[in-house]
Every structure is written in structure tokens, then in C-alpha cells.
Coordinates of C-alpha atoms in Angstrom, one line a residue:
X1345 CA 91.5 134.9 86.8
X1346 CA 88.6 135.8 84.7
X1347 CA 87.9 139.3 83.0
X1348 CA 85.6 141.2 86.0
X1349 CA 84.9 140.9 89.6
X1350 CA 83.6 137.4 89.4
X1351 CA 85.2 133.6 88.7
X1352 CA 84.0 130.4 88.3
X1353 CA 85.3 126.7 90.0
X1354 CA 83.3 124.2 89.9
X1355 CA 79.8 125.5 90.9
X1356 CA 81.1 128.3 93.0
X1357 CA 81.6 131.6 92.3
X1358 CA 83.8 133.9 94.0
X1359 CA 83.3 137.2 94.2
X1360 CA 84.7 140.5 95.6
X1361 CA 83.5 141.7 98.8
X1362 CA 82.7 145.4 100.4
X1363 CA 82.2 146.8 103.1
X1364 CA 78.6 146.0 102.7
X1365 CA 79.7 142.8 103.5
X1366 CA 80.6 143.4 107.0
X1367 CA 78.0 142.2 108.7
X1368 CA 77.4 139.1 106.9
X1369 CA 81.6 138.5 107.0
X1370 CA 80.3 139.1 111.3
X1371 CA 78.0 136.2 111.3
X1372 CA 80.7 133.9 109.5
X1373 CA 83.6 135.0 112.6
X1374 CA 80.9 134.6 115.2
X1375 CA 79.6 131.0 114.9
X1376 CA 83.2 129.9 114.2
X1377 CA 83.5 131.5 117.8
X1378 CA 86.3 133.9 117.2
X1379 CA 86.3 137.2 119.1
X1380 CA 86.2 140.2 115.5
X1381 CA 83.1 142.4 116.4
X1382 CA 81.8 144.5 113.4
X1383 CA 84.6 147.4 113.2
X1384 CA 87.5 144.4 112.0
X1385 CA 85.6 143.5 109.2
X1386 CA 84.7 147.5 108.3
X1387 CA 88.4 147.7 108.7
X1388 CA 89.6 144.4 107.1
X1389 CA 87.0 145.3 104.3
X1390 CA 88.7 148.8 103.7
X1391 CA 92.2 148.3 104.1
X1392 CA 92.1 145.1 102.1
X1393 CA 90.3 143.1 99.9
X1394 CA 88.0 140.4 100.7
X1395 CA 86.6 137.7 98.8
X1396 CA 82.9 135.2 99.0
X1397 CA 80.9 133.1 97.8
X1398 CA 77.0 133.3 98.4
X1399 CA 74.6 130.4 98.7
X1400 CA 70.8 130.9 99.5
X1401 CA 71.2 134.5 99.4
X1402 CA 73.6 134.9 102.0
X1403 CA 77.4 134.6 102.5
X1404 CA 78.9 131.3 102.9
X1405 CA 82.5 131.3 102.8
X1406 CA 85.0 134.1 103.0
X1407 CA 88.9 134.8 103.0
X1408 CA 90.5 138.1 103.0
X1409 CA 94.0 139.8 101.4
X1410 CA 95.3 142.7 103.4
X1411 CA 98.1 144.1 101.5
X1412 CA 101.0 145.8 103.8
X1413 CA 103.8 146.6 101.1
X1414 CA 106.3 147.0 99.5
X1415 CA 107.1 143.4 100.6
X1416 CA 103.8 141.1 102.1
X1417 CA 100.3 140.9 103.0
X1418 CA 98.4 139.0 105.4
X1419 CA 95.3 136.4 104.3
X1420 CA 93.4 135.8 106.8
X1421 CA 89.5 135.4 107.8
X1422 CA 89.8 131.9 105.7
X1423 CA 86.1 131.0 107.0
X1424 CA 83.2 128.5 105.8
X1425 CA 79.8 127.8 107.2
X1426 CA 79.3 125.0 109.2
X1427 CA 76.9 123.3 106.2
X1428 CA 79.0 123.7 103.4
X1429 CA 82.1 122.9 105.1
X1430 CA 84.7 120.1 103.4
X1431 CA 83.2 121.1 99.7
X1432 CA 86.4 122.4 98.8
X1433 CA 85.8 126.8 99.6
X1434 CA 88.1 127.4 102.0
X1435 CA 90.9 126.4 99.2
X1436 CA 89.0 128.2 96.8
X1437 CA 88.9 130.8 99.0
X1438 CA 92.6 131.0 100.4
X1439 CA 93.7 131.1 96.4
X1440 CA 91.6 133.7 95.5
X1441 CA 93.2 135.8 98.5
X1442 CA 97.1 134.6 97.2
X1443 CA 96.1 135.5 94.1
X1444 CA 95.4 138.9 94.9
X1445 CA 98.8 139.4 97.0
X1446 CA 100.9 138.0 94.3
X1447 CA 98.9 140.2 91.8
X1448 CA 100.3 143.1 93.9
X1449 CA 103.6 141.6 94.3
X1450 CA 103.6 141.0 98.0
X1451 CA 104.6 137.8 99.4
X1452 CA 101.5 136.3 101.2
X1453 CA 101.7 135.0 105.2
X1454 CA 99.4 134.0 107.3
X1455 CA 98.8 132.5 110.6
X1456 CA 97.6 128.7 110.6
X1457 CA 96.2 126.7 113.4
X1458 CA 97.9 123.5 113.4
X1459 CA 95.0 121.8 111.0
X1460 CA 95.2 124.7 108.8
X1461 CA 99.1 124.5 108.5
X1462 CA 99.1 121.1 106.7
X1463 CA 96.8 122.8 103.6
X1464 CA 99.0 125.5 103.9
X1465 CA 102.0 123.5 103.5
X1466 CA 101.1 121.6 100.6
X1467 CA 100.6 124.8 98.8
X1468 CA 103.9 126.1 99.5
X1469 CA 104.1 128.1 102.8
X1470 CA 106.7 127.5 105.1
X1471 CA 107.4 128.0 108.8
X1472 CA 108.7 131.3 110.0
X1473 CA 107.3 131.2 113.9
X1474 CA 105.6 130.2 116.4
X1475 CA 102.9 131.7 118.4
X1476 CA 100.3 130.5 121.4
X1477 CA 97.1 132.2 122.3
X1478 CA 97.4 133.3 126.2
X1479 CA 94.1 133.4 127.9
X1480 CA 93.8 134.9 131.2
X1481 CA 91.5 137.4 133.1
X1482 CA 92.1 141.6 134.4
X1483 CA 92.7 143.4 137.3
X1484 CA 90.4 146.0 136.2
X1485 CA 91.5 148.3 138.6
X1486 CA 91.6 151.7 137.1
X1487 CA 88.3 153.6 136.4
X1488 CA 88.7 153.9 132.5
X1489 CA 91.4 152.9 130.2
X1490 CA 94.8 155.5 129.8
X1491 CA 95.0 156.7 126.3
X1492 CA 97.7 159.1 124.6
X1493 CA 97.3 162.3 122.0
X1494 CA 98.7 160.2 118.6
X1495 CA 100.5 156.8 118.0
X1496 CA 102.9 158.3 115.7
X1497 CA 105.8 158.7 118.2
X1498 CA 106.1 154.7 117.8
X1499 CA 105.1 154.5 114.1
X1500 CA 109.3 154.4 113.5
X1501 CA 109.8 151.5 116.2
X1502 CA 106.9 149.7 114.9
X1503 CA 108.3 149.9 111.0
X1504 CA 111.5 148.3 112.1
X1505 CA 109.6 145.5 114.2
X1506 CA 106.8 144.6 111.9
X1507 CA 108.4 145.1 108.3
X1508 CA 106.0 147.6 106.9
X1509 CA 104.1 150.7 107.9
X1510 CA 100.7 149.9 109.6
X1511 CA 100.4 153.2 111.7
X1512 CA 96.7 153.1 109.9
X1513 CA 95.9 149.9 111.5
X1514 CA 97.3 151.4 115.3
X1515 CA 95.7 154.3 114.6
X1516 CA 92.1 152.3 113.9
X1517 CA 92.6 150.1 116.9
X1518 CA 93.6 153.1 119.6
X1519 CA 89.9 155.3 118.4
X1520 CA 87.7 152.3 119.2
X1521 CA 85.4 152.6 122.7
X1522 CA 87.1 151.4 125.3
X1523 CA 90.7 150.8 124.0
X1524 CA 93.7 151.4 126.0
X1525 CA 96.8 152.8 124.9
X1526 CA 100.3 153.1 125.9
X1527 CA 103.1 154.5 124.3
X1528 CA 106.2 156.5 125.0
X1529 CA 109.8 156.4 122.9
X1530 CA 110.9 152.4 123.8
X1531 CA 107.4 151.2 123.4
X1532 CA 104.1 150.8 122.7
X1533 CA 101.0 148.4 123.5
X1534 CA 96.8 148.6 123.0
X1535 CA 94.2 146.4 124.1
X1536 CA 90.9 146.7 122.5
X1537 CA 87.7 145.1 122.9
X1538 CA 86.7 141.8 121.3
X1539 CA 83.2 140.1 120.8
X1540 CA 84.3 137.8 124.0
X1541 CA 87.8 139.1 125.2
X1542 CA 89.5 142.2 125.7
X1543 CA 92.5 141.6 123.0
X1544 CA 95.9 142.5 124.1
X1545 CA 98.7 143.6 120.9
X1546 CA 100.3 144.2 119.1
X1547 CA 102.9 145.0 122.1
X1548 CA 105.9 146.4 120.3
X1549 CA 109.1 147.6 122.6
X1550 CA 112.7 147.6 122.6
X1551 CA 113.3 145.6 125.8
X1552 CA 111.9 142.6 127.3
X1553 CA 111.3 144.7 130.1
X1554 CA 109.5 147.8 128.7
X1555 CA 107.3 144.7 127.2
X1556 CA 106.5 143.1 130.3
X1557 CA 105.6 146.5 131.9
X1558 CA 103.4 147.4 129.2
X1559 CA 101.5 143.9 129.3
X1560 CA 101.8 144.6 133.0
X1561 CA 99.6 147.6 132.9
X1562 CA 97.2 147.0 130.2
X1563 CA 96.5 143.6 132.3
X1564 CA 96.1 146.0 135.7
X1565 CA 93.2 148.5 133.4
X1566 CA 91.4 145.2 131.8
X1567 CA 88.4 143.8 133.5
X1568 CA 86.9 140.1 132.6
X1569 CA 88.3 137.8 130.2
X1570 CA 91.9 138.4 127.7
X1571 CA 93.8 137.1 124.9
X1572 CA 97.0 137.7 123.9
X1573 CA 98.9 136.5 120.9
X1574 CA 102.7 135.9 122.0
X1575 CA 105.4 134.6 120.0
X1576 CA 107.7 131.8 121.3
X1577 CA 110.2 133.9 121.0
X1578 CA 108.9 136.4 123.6
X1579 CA 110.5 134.5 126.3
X1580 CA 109.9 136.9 129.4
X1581 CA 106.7 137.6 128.5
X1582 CA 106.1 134.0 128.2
X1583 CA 107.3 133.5 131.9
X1584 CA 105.2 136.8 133.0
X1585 CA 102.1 135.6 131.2
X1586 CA 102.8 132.2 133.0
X1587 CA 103.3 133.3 136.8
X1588 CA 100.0 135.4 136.3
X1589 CA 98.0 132.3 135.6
X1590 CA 97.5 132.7 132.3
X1591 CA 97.3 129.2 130.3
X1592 CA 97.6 128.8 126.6
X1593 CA 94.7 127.5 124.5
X1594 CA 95.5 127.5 121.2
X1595 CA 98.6 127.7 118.7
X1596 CA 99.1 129.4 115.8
X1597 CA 102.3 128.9 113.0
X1598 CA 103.1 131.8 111.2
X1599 CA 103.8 131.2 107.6
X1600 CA 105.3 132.7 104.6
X1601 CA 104.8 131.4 101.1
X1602 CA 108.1 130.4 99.4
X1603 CA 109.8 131.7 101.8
X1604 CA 111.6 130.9 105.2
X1605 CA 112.0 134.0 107.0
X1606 CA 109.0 137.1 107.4
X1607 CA 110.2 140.4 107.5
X1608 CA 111.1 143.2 110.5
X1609 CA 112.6 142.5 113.8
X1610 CA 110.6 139.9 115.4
X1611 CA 112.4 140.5 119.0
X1612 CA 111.1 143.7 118.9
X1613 CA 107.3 142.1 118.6
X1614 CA 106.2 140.4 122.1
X1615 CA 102.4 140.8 121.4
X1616 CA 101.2 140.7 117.9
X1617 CA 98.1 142.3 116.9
X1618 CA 96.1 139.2 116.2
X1619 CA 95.9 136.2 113.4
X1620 CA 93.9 138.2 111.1
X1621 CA 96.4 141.6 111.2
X1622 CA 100.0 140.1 111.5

């Protein structure tokens, strides 16, 4: 990489993103029809680094590094407009955001659809799980959502399960509007609202059980449309999810580069927190 906070491929240049950049990073999420609203990409845009590259006077293309160390960080928000699409900047862009994670020694991972995995693949990411997109709709049958005093009782559990210390991130997602909490010693889960769905995760609990309780009852205080993240390896949950009608739409593969394994206790993990947070 070049001196400063610019580089040069081709005729693109990428540059560094900011928070100022939330908005425009909005519009990108939105036409792809994904469900961020405005406070991920504030978030995403604090807690990590994001990278662009501008066309016409407005953003075009972005990917973003979100460093959780001392061992990995997540890339995510690889995203292109629909015009400039197939010119090459979502590679660009996916580099730039390795880059950064191997600058900081962190190995990078990410979650791939099934199109996305074959780029990845070729670059040097490898397999470490599976995970389907569960889309189903609430009971919404409580008044307002439950909510507890601090997150931190769990912020141990969720270090073992996850690999790294995030209890920023839980933190972020349990003060927005409308998000429900739940959380006691074996356990923890928050739904929060999305741009189309209420998203459900992470769910983090020592038992299958506590899990499918917690899904149970974030399910009962959610009204209209969810999605919920679930590893293959969630198998209860899976069946739960299943004799609720909830039906799987899309598929994810989580993948770590150079590497075959991620990192925590991934049977402690029934919900993660979403393709673009690990």
C-alpha cells in the first residue's frame, strides 16, 4: 500500500471511509436489499475501518475491516452499485479490507453467500461453518420489549463462545429503540430492529435448551417479519426454528483465511449476530 490514505488500481482509487460515510455506506446496503439501518454503519464505521471508492461524486463500492483481536477480524459490507458492478471493486475492495486485518495481525473471516465463497476461495479462505438465514414472523404479544440493567454478566460466556471480547458490540445492539434483551448467568440473546426484519442474535447459551427458550421468547415479544442467523451446528434450534414455520432463505459459509478452524466455542453460539458482525 501506498504512503497516505489513498491507493491507486487501475482507475480506482480506494480510500478510507468515516463515519461521514454512513449514510452513503446506507444507500449501498439498501438497494442491495439487506436489512443495516443507519446505526450499523455509525457503528461498523467506528469500531472498524471501512474502505470506498467514489464515482460521480458519490460512493460506489465499499468493504469494511472490523478488527476483534488479539486473534481475527470480520470483513464484511463487500458492496458495489448495481452500474459499476463486474469492473473488478468488490476484489479491490475485499483486499483493501484483508489488508488492513493482516496489517493488524488478525486473521481475516468472513461470511460468504455461496457466489461470494468461490472468490473467496481462490484467494485463500477456507471453510469453517455453515450457517442458513431463518425467516419467520412474531407473536408480538407482550406490550414492549424486556430489557436488563447491563450485558456484562454474560460478557465471560460470550468471550469463551465467540473467541474475542465484543461486549462493545452487545452493549451497542441492547441501547437501540426497540431492542429486546435477555440475559441471566447460562445465557443471553437480543433482537434488534432491521431496515425490514426484526434481527434475532447473537444467541449465546450454555445449553441447547436455555437457547431454544431464549429464541423462544424473543420470538413471543417480536411483531412482523424476523431473521435469524443459525449455524448448522445449532441442531435444536434448527428443529425449533423448523416446527415454528420458519423456512430458510439463504445460506451463508463462514470462512477463515488460511485457516481451517475459527476461534471460541461454536456450540456455545446458536444465533450469531449477523454476516457483517461474526
Amino acid at each position: 500500500r501506498l504512503a497516505g490514505t489513498h491507493w491507486m488500481t487501475l482507475s480506482w482509487q480506494v480510500e478510507d471511509l468515516t463515519q461521514a460515510d454512513a449514510d452513503a455506506g446506507l444507500q449501498l446496503s439498501t438497494e442491495a436489499g439487506w436489512n443495516q439501518v443507519a446505526r450499523d454503519w455509525s457503528y461498523l464505521l467506528k469500531a472498524g475501518q471501512g474502505f470506498g471508492v467514489r464515482a460521480e461524486g458519490r460512493l460506489i463500492a465499499s468493504s469494511l475491516a472490523l478488527p476483534y483481536p488479539p486473534y481475527f477480524g470480520w470483513v464484511s459490507m463487500v458492496l458495489v452499485t448495481q452500474s459499476y458492478r463486474r469492473q473488478g471493486l468488490a476484489t479491490l475492495l475485499l483486499q483493501a479490507a484483508v489488508d488492513h486485518l493482516l496489517t493488524l495481525r488478525l486473521v481475516p473471516m468472513l461470511d460468504a453467500t455461496p457466489e461470494g465463497r468461490e472468490v473467496y476461495s481462490r484467494m485463500g479462505f477456507v471453510d469453517v461453518g455453515m450457517i442458513d438465514r431463518w425467516h419467520g414472523q412474531g407473536d408480538g404479544m407482550v406490550a414492549g420489549p424486556p430489557l436488563v440493567a447491563s450485558l456484562a454478566q454474560c460478557a465471560p460466556l460470550d468471550l469463551q463462545a465467540f473467541g474475542a471480547a465484543r461486549l462493545h458490540l452487545l452493549d451497542e445492539l441492547k441501547r437501540r429503540p426497540g431492542s429486546a434483551v435477555l440475559a441471566s448467568d447460562s445465557g443471553y440473546g437480543i433482537a434488534r430492529r432491521g431496515r425490514h426484519s426484526t434481527q434475532i442474535g447473537p444467541v449465546v447459551a450454555m445449553t441447547p435448551t436455555v437457547a431454544n427458550g431464549l429464541a423462544a421468547q424473543l420470538v413471543q415479544v417480536t411483531a412482523g417479519a424476523i431473521v435469524a442467523d443459525v449455524p448448522r451446528s445449532a441442531e435444536n434450534l434448527v428443529r425449533w426454528l423448523s416446527g415454528r414455520a420458519f423456512t430458510v432463505k439463504r445460506r451463508f459459509y463462514r470462512m477463515a483465511l488460511g485457516r481451517a478452524n475459527g476461534f471460541g466455542d461454536g456450540s456455545l453460539v446458536h444465533v450469531i449476530a449477523g454476516p457483517e458482525l461474526g
